[in-house]
Each structure stands twice: as structure tokens, then as C-alpha cells.
Short mmCIF file of C-alpha atoms in Angstrom, two decimals:
data_model
loop_
_atom_site.label_atom_id
_atom_site.label_comp_id
_atom_site.label_asym_id
_atom_site.label_seq_id
_atom_site.Cartn_x
_atom_site.Cartn_y
_atom_site.Cartn_z
CA MET D 1 -159.32 -286.73 131.56
CA ASP D 2 -157.35 -283.80 133.00
CA ASP D 3 -159.19 -280.71 131.98
CA ARG D 4 -156.48 -278.31 132.74
CA ILE D 5 -155.22 -276.37 129.56
CA VAL D 6 -151.91 -274.82 131.28
CA PHE D 7 -149.32 -276.57 132.93
CA ASP D 8 -146.86 -274.14 134.48
CA ASP D 9 -144.19 -275.82 137.08
CA LEU D 10 -141.41 -273.50 138.12
CA GLU D 11 -139.80 -276.30 139.89
CA SER D 12 -139.16 -278.08 136.75
CA LEU D 13 -138.80 -275.14 134.83
CA SER D 14 -141.74 -276.24 132.31
CA PHE D 15 -144.44 -274.37 130.64
CA ARG D 16 -146.82 -276.33 128.48
CA VAL D 17 -150.27 -275.60 126.77
CA ASP D 18 -152.39 -278.27 125.83
CA ARG D 19 -153.34 -277.88 122.24
CA ARG D 20 -156.92 -278.24 122.64
CA ALA D 21 -156.72 -274.49 123.74
CA TYR D 22 -156.31 -273.65 119.99
CA THR D 23 -158.64 -276.24 118.48
CA ASP D 24 -161.59 -276.85 120.72
CA ASP D 25 -164.86 -275.19 119.99
CA ASP D 26 -166.02 -275.27 123.46
CA VAL D 27 -162.92 -273.69 124.62
CA ALA D 28 -163.38 -270.72 122.00
CA ALA D 29 -167.09 -270.33 123.17
CA ARG D 30 -165.87 -270.25 126.83
CA GLU D 31 -163.17 -267.53 125.82
CA MET D 32 -166.02 -265.29 124.55
CA THR D 33 -167.74 -265.09 127.85
CA LYS D 34 -165.03 -265.54 130.33
CA ILE D 35 -162.51 -263.23 128.69
CA PHE D 36 -164.06 -260.86 125.93
CA ASP D 37 -167.19 -260.15 127.71
CA ARG D 38 -165.41 -258.97 130.66
CA CYS D 39 -162.00 -257.60 129.95
CA TRP D 40 -161.16 -253.93 128.65
CA LEU D 41 -160.98 -254.17 124.89
CA TYR D 42 -159.09 -251.95 122.60
CA VAL D 43 -161.66 -249.94 120.25
CA GLY D 44 -159.61 -247.20 118.51
CA HIS D 45 -157.56 -244.29 118.78
CA GLU D 46 -158.88 -240.73 119.60
CA SER D 47 -157.44 -239.40 116.36
CA GLU D 48 -159.77 -241.48 114.53
CA VAL D 49 -162.65 -239.36 115.68
CA PRO D 50 -160.95 -236.00 115.77
CA ALA D 51 -163.83 -233.39 115.56
CA PRO D 52 -167.37 -233.26 116.90
CA GLY D 53 -169.68 -235.58 114.69
CA SER D 54 -167.11 -238.09 113.70
CA TYR D 55 -167.35 -241.51 114.06
CA VAL D 56 -165.98 -245.20 113.27
CA SER D 57 -167.94 -248.33 113.42
CA ARG D 58 -166.27 -251.82 114.11
CA ASP D 59 -166.54 -255.11 115.87
CA VAL D 60 -165.05 -255.28 119.21
CA GLY D 61 -165.09 -258.64 121.02
CA GLY D 62 -167.30 -260.09 118.49
CA ARG D 63 -169.98 -257.11 119.07
CA PRO D 64 -170.68 -254.30 116.60
CA VAL D 65 -170.03 -250.94 118.04
CA VAL D 66 -169.84 -247.26 117.19
CA MET D 67 -167.19 -244.89 118.68
CA ALA D 68 -168.28 -241.48 117.91
CA ARG D 69 -167.39 -237.93 119.18
CA GLY D 70 -170.39 -236.14 120.06
CA SER D 71 -171.28 -232.63 119.13
CA ASP D 72 -170.20 -231.87 122.94
CA GLY D 73 -166.65 -233.21 121.91
CA VAL D 74 -166.94 -236.41 124.29
CA ILE D 75 -166.12 -239.76 122.87
CA ARG D 76 -168.56 -242.52 123.57
CA VAL D 77 -168.56 -246.50 122.60
CA PHE D 78 -172.34 -247.46 121.63
CA ALA D 79 -173.81 -250.68 120.81
CA ASN D 80 -174.51 -250.54 116.77
CA SER D 81 -177.85 -251.78 117.25
CA CYS D 82 -181.16 -250.08 117.30
CA PRO D 83 -182.91 -250.48 120.69
CA HIS D 84 -186.16 -250.79 118.64
CA ARG D 85 -185.81 -253.92 116.64
CA GLY D 86 -181.84 -254.43 116.42
CA ALA D 87 -180.71 -253.32 113.10
CA LEU D 88 -177.41 -251.89 112.69
CA ILE D 89 -177.73 -247.93 113.00
CA CYS D 90 -174.45 -247.28 111.32
CA SER D 91 -173.57 -249.32 108.32
CA GLN D 92 -170.42 -247.12 107.17
CA SER D 93 -167.00 -247.86 108.42
CA ALA D 94 -166.14 -244.31 109.39
CA GLY D 95 -167.53 -240.64 108.53
CA GLN D 96 -169.16 -237.63 109.84
CA ALA D 97 -173.03 -237.47 111.22
CA ARG D 98 -174.91 -235.20 113.59
CA SER D 99 -177.23 -238.15 113.96
CA PHE D 100 -177.56 -242.08 113.25
CA ARG D 101 -180.80 -243.36 111.51
CA CYS D 102 -182.00 -246.85 111.71
CA PRO D 103 -183.06 -248.01 108.34
CA TYR D 104 -185.48 -250.36 109.42
CA HIS D 105 -188.10 -247.90 110.79
CA ASP D 106 -186.63 -244.28 110.73
CA TRP D 107 -185.89 -244.17 114.29
CA THR D 108 -183.03 -241.43 114.70
CA PHE D 109 -180.41 -240.87 117.39
CA SER D 110 -178.03 -237.88 118.08
CA ASN D 111 -174.42 -238.45 117.88
CA GLN D 112 -174.54 -238.55 121.73
CA GLY D 113 -176.78 -241.52 121.66
CA ASP D 114 -180.24 -239.94 122.39
CA LEU D 115 -183.47 -241.01 120.67
CA VAL D 116 -184.52 -237.78 118.80
CA GLY D 117 -186.87 -239.13 116.03
CA VAL D 118 -189.81 -241.71 116.10
CA PRO D 119 -191.99 -241.85 113.16
CA LEU D 120 -196.02 -241.90 113.81
CA PRO D 121 -195.22 -241.71 117.53
CA ASP D 122 -198.92 -241.53 118.24
CA GLY D 123 -199.05 -245.26 117.72
CA TYR D 124 -197.32 -245.71 121.41
CA GLY D 125 -199.25 -245.38 124.67
CA PRO D 126 -198.90 -242.52 127.05
CA GLY D 127 -195.96 -244.54 128.92
CA PHE D 128 -193.69 -244.47 125.84
CA ARG D 129 -190.56 -242.35 126.72
CA ARG D 130 -187.71 -241.46 124.17
CA SER D 131 -185.42 -241.32 127.10
CA ASP D 132 -185.91 -244.99 127.47
CA PHE D 133 -184.62 -246.12 124.04
CA GLY D 134 -181.52 -244.26 123.65
CA LEU D 135 -178.43 -246.24 122.01
CA ALA D 136 -176.99 -248.69 124.50
CA ARG D 137 -173.57 -247.20 125.99
CA HIS D 138 -170.60 -249.22 126.73
CA ARG D 139 -168.38 -248.27 129.52
CA SER D 140 -165.32 -246.72 127.98
CA ASP D 141 -162.29 -244.90 128.91
CA SER D 142 -158.98 -243.84 127.11
CA TYR D 143 -155.40 -243.75 128.08
CA ARG D 144 -153.04 -241.52 126.15
CA GLY D 145 -155.39 -241.59 123.09
CA PHE D 146 -156.00 -245.30 123.06
CA VAL D 147 -159.85 -245.94 123.58
CA PHE D 148 -160.96 -249.14 125.31
CA ALA D 149 -164.43 -250.49 126.35
CA THR D 150 -165.69 -253.34 128.72
CA PHE D 151 -169.09 -254.87 128.21
CA ASP D 152 -168.79 -256.15 132.01
CA PRO D 153 -170.99 -253.87 134.21
CA GLU D 154 -169.34 -255.02 137.15
CA GLN D 155 -165.57 -254.72 135.91
CA PRO D 156 -163.91 -253.84 139.15
CA ARG D 157 -161.01 -252.02 137.73
CA THR D 158 -160.52 -248.82 135.92
CA LEU D 159 -158.45 -248.94 132.65
CA THR D 160 -155.44 -247.56 134.08
CA GLU D 161 -155.49 -250.23 136.80
CA TYR D 162 -156.32 -252.92 134.04
CA LEU D 163 -153.41 -251.81 131.95
CA ALA D 164 -150.99 -252.10 134.72
CA GLY D 165 -147.29 -252.20 133.55
CA ALA D 166 -148.44 -251.75 129.85
CA THR D 167 -148.95 -248.02 130.45
CA GLU D 168 -145.12 -247.55 130.64
CA TYR D 169 -145.06 -248.91 127.09
CA LEU D 170 -148.05 -246.88 125.83
CA ASP D 171 -146.42 -243.68 127.32
CA LEU D 172 -143.13 -244.52 125.23
CA ILE D 173 -145.32 -244.53 122.09
CA ALA D 174 -147.40 -241.47 122.86
CA ASP D 175 -144.28 -239.26 123.84
CA GLN D 176 -142.99 -239.71 120.29
CA SER D 177 -144.72 -236.12 119.55
CA ALA D 178 -145.35 -233.19 121.68
CA VAL D 179 -148.52 -232.51 119.99
CA GLY D 180 -150.02 -235.88 119.75
CA MET D 181 -149.98 -239.25 117.46
CA GLU D 182 -152.44 -240.19 114.87
CA VAL D 183 -153.65 -242.99 112.94
CA ILE D 184 -152.72 -242.72 109.41
CA GLN D 185 -155.76 -242.82 107.16
CA GLY D 186 -156.51 -246.44 105.77
CA ALA D 187 -156.51 -249.91 107.42
CA GLN D 188 -155.57 -253.43 106.66
CA LEU D 189 -158.32 -255.90 107.00
CA HIS D 190 -157.33 -259.70 106.63
CA GLY D 191 -157.32 -262.75 108.55
CA ALA D 192 -155.72 -266.18 108.92
CA ARG D 193 -156.89 -269.64 109.28
CA ALA D 194 -155.55 -270.19 112.84
CA ASN D 195 -156.59 -269.74 116.55
CA TRP D 196 -156.28 -265.92 117.38
CA LYS D 197 -153.74 -266.75 120.42
CA LEU D 198 -151.26 -268.07 117.66
CA MET D 199 -150.99 -264.40 116.43
CA MET D 200 -150.63 -263.11 119.97
CA GLU D 201 -147.82 -265.46 120.65
CA ASN D 202 -146.23 -264.87 117.43
CA SER D 203 -146.22 -261.10 117.94
CA VAL D 204 -144.00 -261.31 120.87
CA ASP D 205 -141.81 -263.95 119.67
CA ILE D 206 -138.57 -262.52 118.71
CA TYR D 207 -137.09 -266.01 118.63
CA HIS D 208 -138.18 -266.54 115.07
CA PHE D 209 -136.91 -263.46 113.50
CA ARG D 210 -133.76 -264.56 111.72
CA ALA D 211 -135.26 -268.11 110.88
CA LEU D 212 -138.76 -267.21 109.67
CA HIS D 213 -138.08 -263.60 107.92
CA LYS D 214 -134.61 -264.58 106.09
CA ARG D 215 -136.01 -262.41 102.91
CA TYR D 216 -136.23 -259.42 104.96
CA VAL D 217 -133.03 -259.72 106.74
CA SER D 218 -131.31 -260.05 103.43
CA TYR D 219 -133.49 -257.08 102.05
CA ILE D 220 -132.32 -254.84 104.85
CA GLU D 221 -128.73 -256.00 104.52
CA SER D 222 -128.72 -255.34 100.76
CA LEU D 223 -129.61 -251.60 101.82
CA GLY D 224 -126.50 -251.28 104.07
CA THR D 225 -128.32 -251.92 107.49
CA MET D 226 -126.93 -255.03 109.15
CA ALA D 227 -129.36 -256.96 111.31
CA PRO D 228 -127.85 -257.92 114.63
CA ARG D 229 -126.65 -261.38 115.05
CA ARG D 230 -127.61 -261.27 118.61
CA ARG D 231 -130.46 -258.60 119.40
CA GLY D 232 -129.89 -257.02 122.58
CA GLY D 233 -132.67 -256.04 124.84
CA PHE D 234 -135.07 -257.83 127.29
CA ALA D 235 -138.59 -259.28 127.59
CA ARG D 236 -141.02 -258.25 130.33
CA ALA D 237 -144.19 -259.52 132.04
CA LEU D 238 -146.24 -256.34 132.70
CA GLY D 239 -149.12 -257.87 134.84
CA ARG D 240 -152.74 -258.98 134.12
CA GLY D 241 -151.62 -260.90 130.95
CA HIS D 242 -149.69 -257.83 129.19
CA GLY D 243 -146.13 -258.23 128.04
CA ALA D 244 -143.34 -256.60 125.90
CA ASN D 245 -140.14 -257.06 124.39
CA GLU D 246 -137.68 -254.34 123.99
CA LEU D 247 -134.62 -254.48 121.67
CA VAL D 248 -131.93 -253.03 119.66
CA PRO D 249 -133.55 -252.31 116.14
CA ALA D 250 -132.71 -254.44 113.37
CA ALA D 251 -133.79 -251.55 110.80
CA ALA D 252 -134.14 -247.68 110.68
CA ARG D 253 -136.88 -245.91 112.79
CA PRO D 254 -138.63 -243.10 111.08
CA LEU D 255 -138.67 -240.90 114.33
CA ALA D 256 -134.92 -240.55 114.92
CA TYR D 257 -132.84 -243.61 114.34
CA TRP D 258 -131.00 -243.28 110.90
CA THR D 259 -129.51 -246.25 109.02
CA PRO D 260 -128.55 -246.62 105.06
CA MET D 261 -131.98 -247.88 104.41
CA PHE D 262 -133.12 -244.22 104.59
CA PRO D 263 -131.82 -241.51 102.07
CA PRO D 264 -128.61 -239.70 103.51
CA GLU D 265 -130.18 -236.25 103.06
CA VAL D 266 -132.52 -236.90 105.96
CA ARG D 267 -129.84 -238.15 108.33
CA SER D 268 -128.90 -234.85 109.83
CA ARG D 269 -132.54 -233.88 110.43
CA MET D 270 -133.18 -237.35 112.19
CA GLU D 271 -130.22 -236.73 114.38
CA ALA D 272 -131.29 -233.35 115.40
CA THR D 273 -134.82 -234.87 116.27
CA ALA D 274 -132.90 -237.31 118.63
CA ALA D 275 -130.93 -234.36 120.18
CA ARG D 276 -134.33 -232.61 120.94
CA PHE D 277 -135.45 -235.80 122.60
CA VAL D 278 -132.48 -235.77 124.96
CA GLU D 279 -133.26 -232.14 125.75
CA ARG D 280 -136.85 -232.86 126.48
CA PHE D 281 -136.48 -236.34 128.39
CA GLY D 282 -132.91 -237.04 129.24
CA ALA D 283 -130.40 -239.16 127.48
CA GLU D 284 -131.70 -242.58 129.00
CA ARG D 285 -135.53 -242.10 128.34
CA ALA D 286 -135.04 -240.49 125.05
CA GLN D 287 -132.91 -243.48 124.00
CA ARG D 288 -135.72 -245.70 124.79
CA ILE D 289 -138.20 -243.50 122.70
CA THR D 290 -136.22 -243.01 119.68
CA GLY D 291 -133.69 -245.72 119.53
CA ALA D 292 -135.31 -248.94 120.73
CA ASN D 293 -137.98 -251.17 119.12
CA ARG D 294 -140.81 -252.65 121.18
CA ALA D 295 -143.53 -255.31 120.85
CA LEU D 296 -146.29 -254.45 123.39
CA MET D 297 -148.98 -257.17 124.12
CA ILE D 298 -152.24 -255.82 125.94
CA PHE D 299 -154.22 -258.71 126.98
CA PRO D 300 -156.43 -259.97 125.36
CA ASN D 301 -156.12 -259.20 121.62
CA LEU D 302 -154.18 -255.83 121.04
CA MET D 303 -150.60 -255.74 119.88
CA ILE D 304 -148.77 -252.73 119.22
CA ILE D 305 -145.58 -253.26 117.29
CA ASP D 306 -143.01 -249.98 117.23
CA ALA D 307 -140.44 -250.59 114.94
CA ILE D 308 -139.84 -249.24 111.40
CA GLY D 309 -143.28 -248.28 111.71
CA ILE D 310 -146.00 -248.38 114.45
CA THR D 311 -148.67 -250.64 113.93
CA ILE D 312 -151.85 -251.21 116.01
CA ARG D 313 -153.17 -254.52 115.39
CA LYS D 314 -156.23 -255.93 116.76
CA ILE D 315 -156.73 -259.69 116.63
CA ASP D 316 -160.12 -261.05 116.98
CA PRO D 317 -161.27 -264.86 117.20
CA VAL D 318 -163.58 -266.31 114.64
CA GLY D 319 -164.31 -269.67 116.24
CA ALA D 320 -161.59 -271.91 117.23
CA GLY D 321 -159.52 -272.10 113.78
CA GLN D 322 -159.81 -268.60 112.15
CA MET D 323 -159.32 -265.06 113.00
CA SER D 324 -159.69 -261.64 111.62
CA ILE D 325 -156.97 -259.02 111.89
CA THR D 326 -157.38 -255.18 111.81
CA SER D 327 -154.05 -253.07 111.47
CA VAL D 328 -153.51 -249.63 111.28
CA ALA D 329 -150.45 -247.39 111.36
CA LEU D 330 -149.81 -244.72 113.93
CA ALA D 331 -147.45 -241.74 113.63
CA PRO D 332 -146.59 -238.36 115.02
CA LYS D 333 -149.19 -235.76 114.13
CA ASP D 334 -146.29 -233.14 113.39
CA GLU D 335 -143.97 -235.54 111.34
CA ASP D 336 -142.34 -233.96 108.34
CA PRO D 337 -144.14 -234.94 104.85
CA ASP D 338 -141.20 -236.84 103.38
CA ILE D 339 -140.46 -238.85 106.62
CA ARG D 340 -144.12 -239.77 106.84
CA GLU D 341 -143.81 -241.05 103.21
CA LEU D 342 -140.57 -243.03 104.57
CA ARG D 343 -142.64 -244.20 107.26
CA LYS D 344 -145.64 -245.75 105.12
CA SER D 345 -143.65 -247.14 102.54
CA HIS D 346 -141.51 -249.09 105.02
CA TYR D 347 -144.60 -250.05 107.09
CA LEU D 348 -146.12 -251.73 104.27
CA THR D 349 -142.78 -253.23 103.11
CA PHE D 350 -142.24 -255.15 106.51
CA LEU D 351 -145.62 -254.91 108.61
CA GLY D 352 -148.29 -254.63 105.59
CA PRO D 353 -150.28 -257.79 104.90
CA ALA D 354 -148.28 -258.09 101.67
CA GLY D 355 -145.00 -257.25 103.04
CA PHE D 356 -141.88 -259.31 104.01
CA ALA D 357 -142.92 -260.30 107.69
CA THR D 358 -146.68 -260.89 107.80
CA PRO D 359 -147.21 -263.23 105.25
CA ASP D 360 -144.32 -265.34 106.78
CA ASP D 361 -146.27 -264.95 110.09
CA ILE D 362 -149.58 -266.10 108.68
CA GLU D 363 -148.32 -268.92 106.85
CA ILE D 364 -146.52 -270.27 109.83
CA ILE D 365 -149.19 -270.04 112.19
CA GLU D 366 -151.52 -271.80 109.67
CA SER D 367 -149.00 -274.33 109.70
CA CYS D 368 -148.96 -274.90 113.51
CA GLN D 369 -153.05 -275.01 113.35
CA ARG D 370 -152.47 -277.98 110.64
CA GLY D 371 -149.99 -279.64 112.66
CA TYR D 372 -152.36 -279.46 115.68
CA LEU D 373 -154.61 -282.01 113.84
CA ASN D 374 -152.14 -284.80 114.79
CA ARG D 375 -153.22 -285.26 118.30
CA THR D 376 -150.26 -287.50 119.09
CA LEU D 377 -148.52 -284.50 120.25
CA ARG D 378 -150.49 -282.85 122.96
CA TYR D 379 -148.59 -280.17 124.13
CA SER D 380 -146.88 -276.91 122.95
CA ASP D 381 -143.89 -275.78 125.07
CA LEU D 382 -143.35 -272.33 126.07
CA SER D 383 -140.61 -272.68 128.60
CA ARG D 384 -137.75 -270.80 127.07
CA GLY D 385 -136.07 -268.39 129.45
CA MET D 386 -137.68 -269.71 132.59
CA ALA D 387 -134.31 -270.18 134.13
CA LYS D 388 -133.14 -266.79 133.61
CA GLU D 389 -133.27 -263.66 136.05
CA VAL D 390 -133.22 -261.37 133.01
CA PRO D 391 -135.21 -262.87 130.09
CA GLU D 392 -133.79 -261.84 126.71
CA THR D 393 -136.06 -260.66 123.64
CA THR D 394 -135.72 -264.32 122.39
CA ASP D 395 -137.37 -265.57 125.60
CA GLU D 396 -141.11 -266.50 125.99
CA LEU D 397 -141.88 -264.70 129.26
CA PRO D 398 -144.46 -262.33 127.55
CA ALA D 399 -146.39 -265.41 126.08
CA ARG D 400 -146.45 -267.08 129.43
CA GLU D 401 -147.83 -263.81 131.31
CA PHE D 402 -150.56 -264.02 128.57
CA TRP D 403 -151.45 -267.65 129.30
CA ARG D 404 -151.19 -267.25 133.08
CA GLN D 405 -153.96 -264.57 132.65
CA TRP D 406 -155.87 -266.58 130.17
CA ASP D 407 -155.85 -269.30 132.48
CA ARG D 408 -156.80 -267.45 135.57
CA LEU D 409 -159.94 -265.93 133.89
CA MET D 410 -161.15 -269.25 132.12
CA HIS D 411 -161.00 -270.56 135.65
CA ASP D 412 -162.48 -267.77 137.33
CA GLY D 413 -164.21 -268.74 140.65
CA ASP D 414 -161.74 -271.46 141.74
CA ASP D 415 -160.02 -269.73 144.45
CA ASP D 416 -157.21 -272.56 144.78
CA HIS D 417 -156.44 -272.27 141.07
CA GLU D 418 -156.20 -268.53 141.30
CA GLU D 419 -153.98 -268.49 144.33
CA ALA D 420 -151.55 -270.82 142.70
CA HIS D 421 -151.65 -268.78 139.70
CA HIS D 422 -150.50 -265.68 141.59
CA VAL D 423 -147.83 -267.58 143.17
CA THR D 424 -146.14 -269.02 140.16
CA GLN D 425 -146.55 -265.59 138.32
CA ARG D 426 -145.00 -263.48 141.15
CA ALA D 427 -142.10 -266.06 141.33
CA GLU D 428 -141.18 -265.62 137.83
CA ARG D 429 -141.81 -262.14 137.44
CA GLN D 430 -139.73 -261.30 140.31
CA GLY D 431 -136.83 -263.01 138.95
CA ALA D 432 -137.10 -261.79 135.36
CA GLN D 433 -137.20 -258.05 136.26
CA ARG D 434 -134.43 -258.03 138.65
CA ARG D 435 -132.23 -256.04 136.31
#
């Protein structure tokens, strides 16, 4: 049997994915070693550890880690595991600490990762050195406040090199405040009984908006905002598996895009904010920052959706048929309190796990996962827009970019396969980005 998963044929304008990619346990296990153990993975935002001693703990790529700002002000990412016998050294999701203590034997570590306390040290021989037992530190870096780590000691690319064209979109998000962006306190933790890649595809799939989210369209239209029948914008492949959609807003944007969804008394203030962005960045860039929605996919498992709110969505695999999802809201630090309340309210209304959109999305991807049980149908089709020089937001170029990188990494070491991948990737990208 042909073991290929991705069938990418530019000549016939066909792009298919074997549904084994979503259901096969061996594929899921291979993803962890070939992708999650090797890529740069999103850990968190610098604003989550704002002061020396602050920390957050979470799973990244299936591994428990701690992101801590040390007493020296430096942000580090550590393995959340005692180097003595392996217990978690931090069981709280967030907090402030000068040190971390392992509950098993009371080994204590500074917030910079150094072993500073060992009970009954005379039980160890003369060769025992505390410096050999500090917390394992993962290579980490940040771009515009977004912190990533890699578990691959031979990762050849810097974070900026890895992000490739995604930096343009991170800049559009980070530039929404001259004093910086911050994660709003609180997170949504939920999951879905479906393969993680289905949520990645769904998050850059604008084609489904009117079909799947009819209730939300009716809701915003009842408030006086007419969702565009044909949403202007474009899809982009950003290299290394990253992709984005940029489009005309279907609703208001808290930064500086007023529609009747928002109270009339904030309109003049939002328009004044938009004018300040024109002064700061010029008309074209200001329009992209304040007057356009975007969905940014950073390979392998990060989605940032910048619309009626900004959500940072980390999507983690749990075997072949399940995922966990962590979502937080991002906002300008200097946002007016009443605008912040509008942002939070409408963020939860649309993007929250009990809002209009997310339950629809989870229900449909779980439906896909169940549908894959009928193995008569072997492939899913992702060829929409392949014939276009300028793919629209309803086309599937970002998903194809994801799958091409997935395919390359899963076959790493096959030089012929990698070269074929780059040829097809370049060919479509050159056509798609001639604007």
C-alpha cells in the first residue's frame, strides 16, 4: 500500500490528504518525534510573567514546562521536572516565587533554575555538585512578546528564521499598542474529540463562515452590522508551514473599527484612535492594523485570530482522536476600561468556548472525525483556490502550506521528497503572492 499521506499535484490542480493522518495512532506518535520534538513551539506571552519572580506552568508539545522571569529579569523556560527523581517542581498554573521546591525530597531551585537547597547534603559523596543538578533549561526566545521554545538541541534556525513570513502578522498585532500588548487574566481550557490538525485547518478556513456560523451572522445583523456577502481579502502562505488570511471585518473591532454593534458614544473616540494610527504608520499600514481581520497560523499548533477580539489559541494533540485547547485574550495595555469591557464581552460572545463560533467549530470537526470512520472515502480535498494567482480568503492556501511542511518534516531525511516538496511549494506561492 502507498504510505504517502499528502498528494500534491499542481499539474492537475489537486491537493488531497489521506484521512489516516487524522485517525492513525502510529501517525500521531510519529508527529510527536518528527514535529513537536523539533519545531519552535509557542509557550506564552511575556506579559504573563510581568515582574521578576512571576511564572506560569503549562504543557508544551506534550512536556510540562515552567516559563519564569528570574530575579534578574530574564525569561527562561525550564522542564517542570525535578532532576533528582522527576516530580513536578511547580504544581500551580501561575504565581510569584523566589524559588521552586520539589515536594518529594525538598530540593529547592531558584527562579533562575539553580539548585540552592538539598536536605541532608552529607549523604552525598565528595563528587556531588549542585551545579550539575539545576533545572533543565530549554532553548527559548521571543518575538514581539511571543515566547517560543524548542526541544531540539540541534535546531538550526533562530526563532525569527523559523517564523519566516509570520513575523509580518505578529508585527501587525504587536503594533496595536505603542506601550505593548498584554494577555487578559484568565484562560479557556477545553478540548475536542477530534484530531488536532482539524482545528488548525478550521481556524484558517473562512469558506465555512456563513454556512456554519449562521447564528452569529444573524446576531450581528440584528445589532445593525451587515456581514459582507463576499468578504474581500486574501490568503497567504508565509513559509515553513505558516499561513494567514486577511479580510474585511464582519463585525466591529475594539481597537478602532466602529460598527453599530458598539455603543454610539464610543464611536468618535475609536475614530480618533484610527486617525492616530494613520499619523503613526501611514494610511495603508494603519488600515491593515485597525481595519482588517486576520487569522494567523504558526506551524505546528498556534493560531492567533485577530477580529472582534484577539485570541491566542494553542492546540495540542492528545493521541490521534483528541486534542486539548488553551485560549487566552490579548489586548493593548493602554486600552480604555470601557473599550476593554467591550472587547472581553464580544470576545466571549464569538470566540469563547461557549460563544457563537467555537461550539459550532468543535461540533463540525468532531463530525469530521466520526465521518472518517467510514474508510470507503480515503481522502479529504484541500484544492480550493489552486488555480488562482491571488487566492481569496475562502481558498485553502494556508492549509496547503501547513500540510506541505507537515509532509516534509514527517519524511525528513528523504532528499528526493524534500526537493519535490520545495518545487511545488515555490510554484504555488509564487503564483499566489503576485498581487
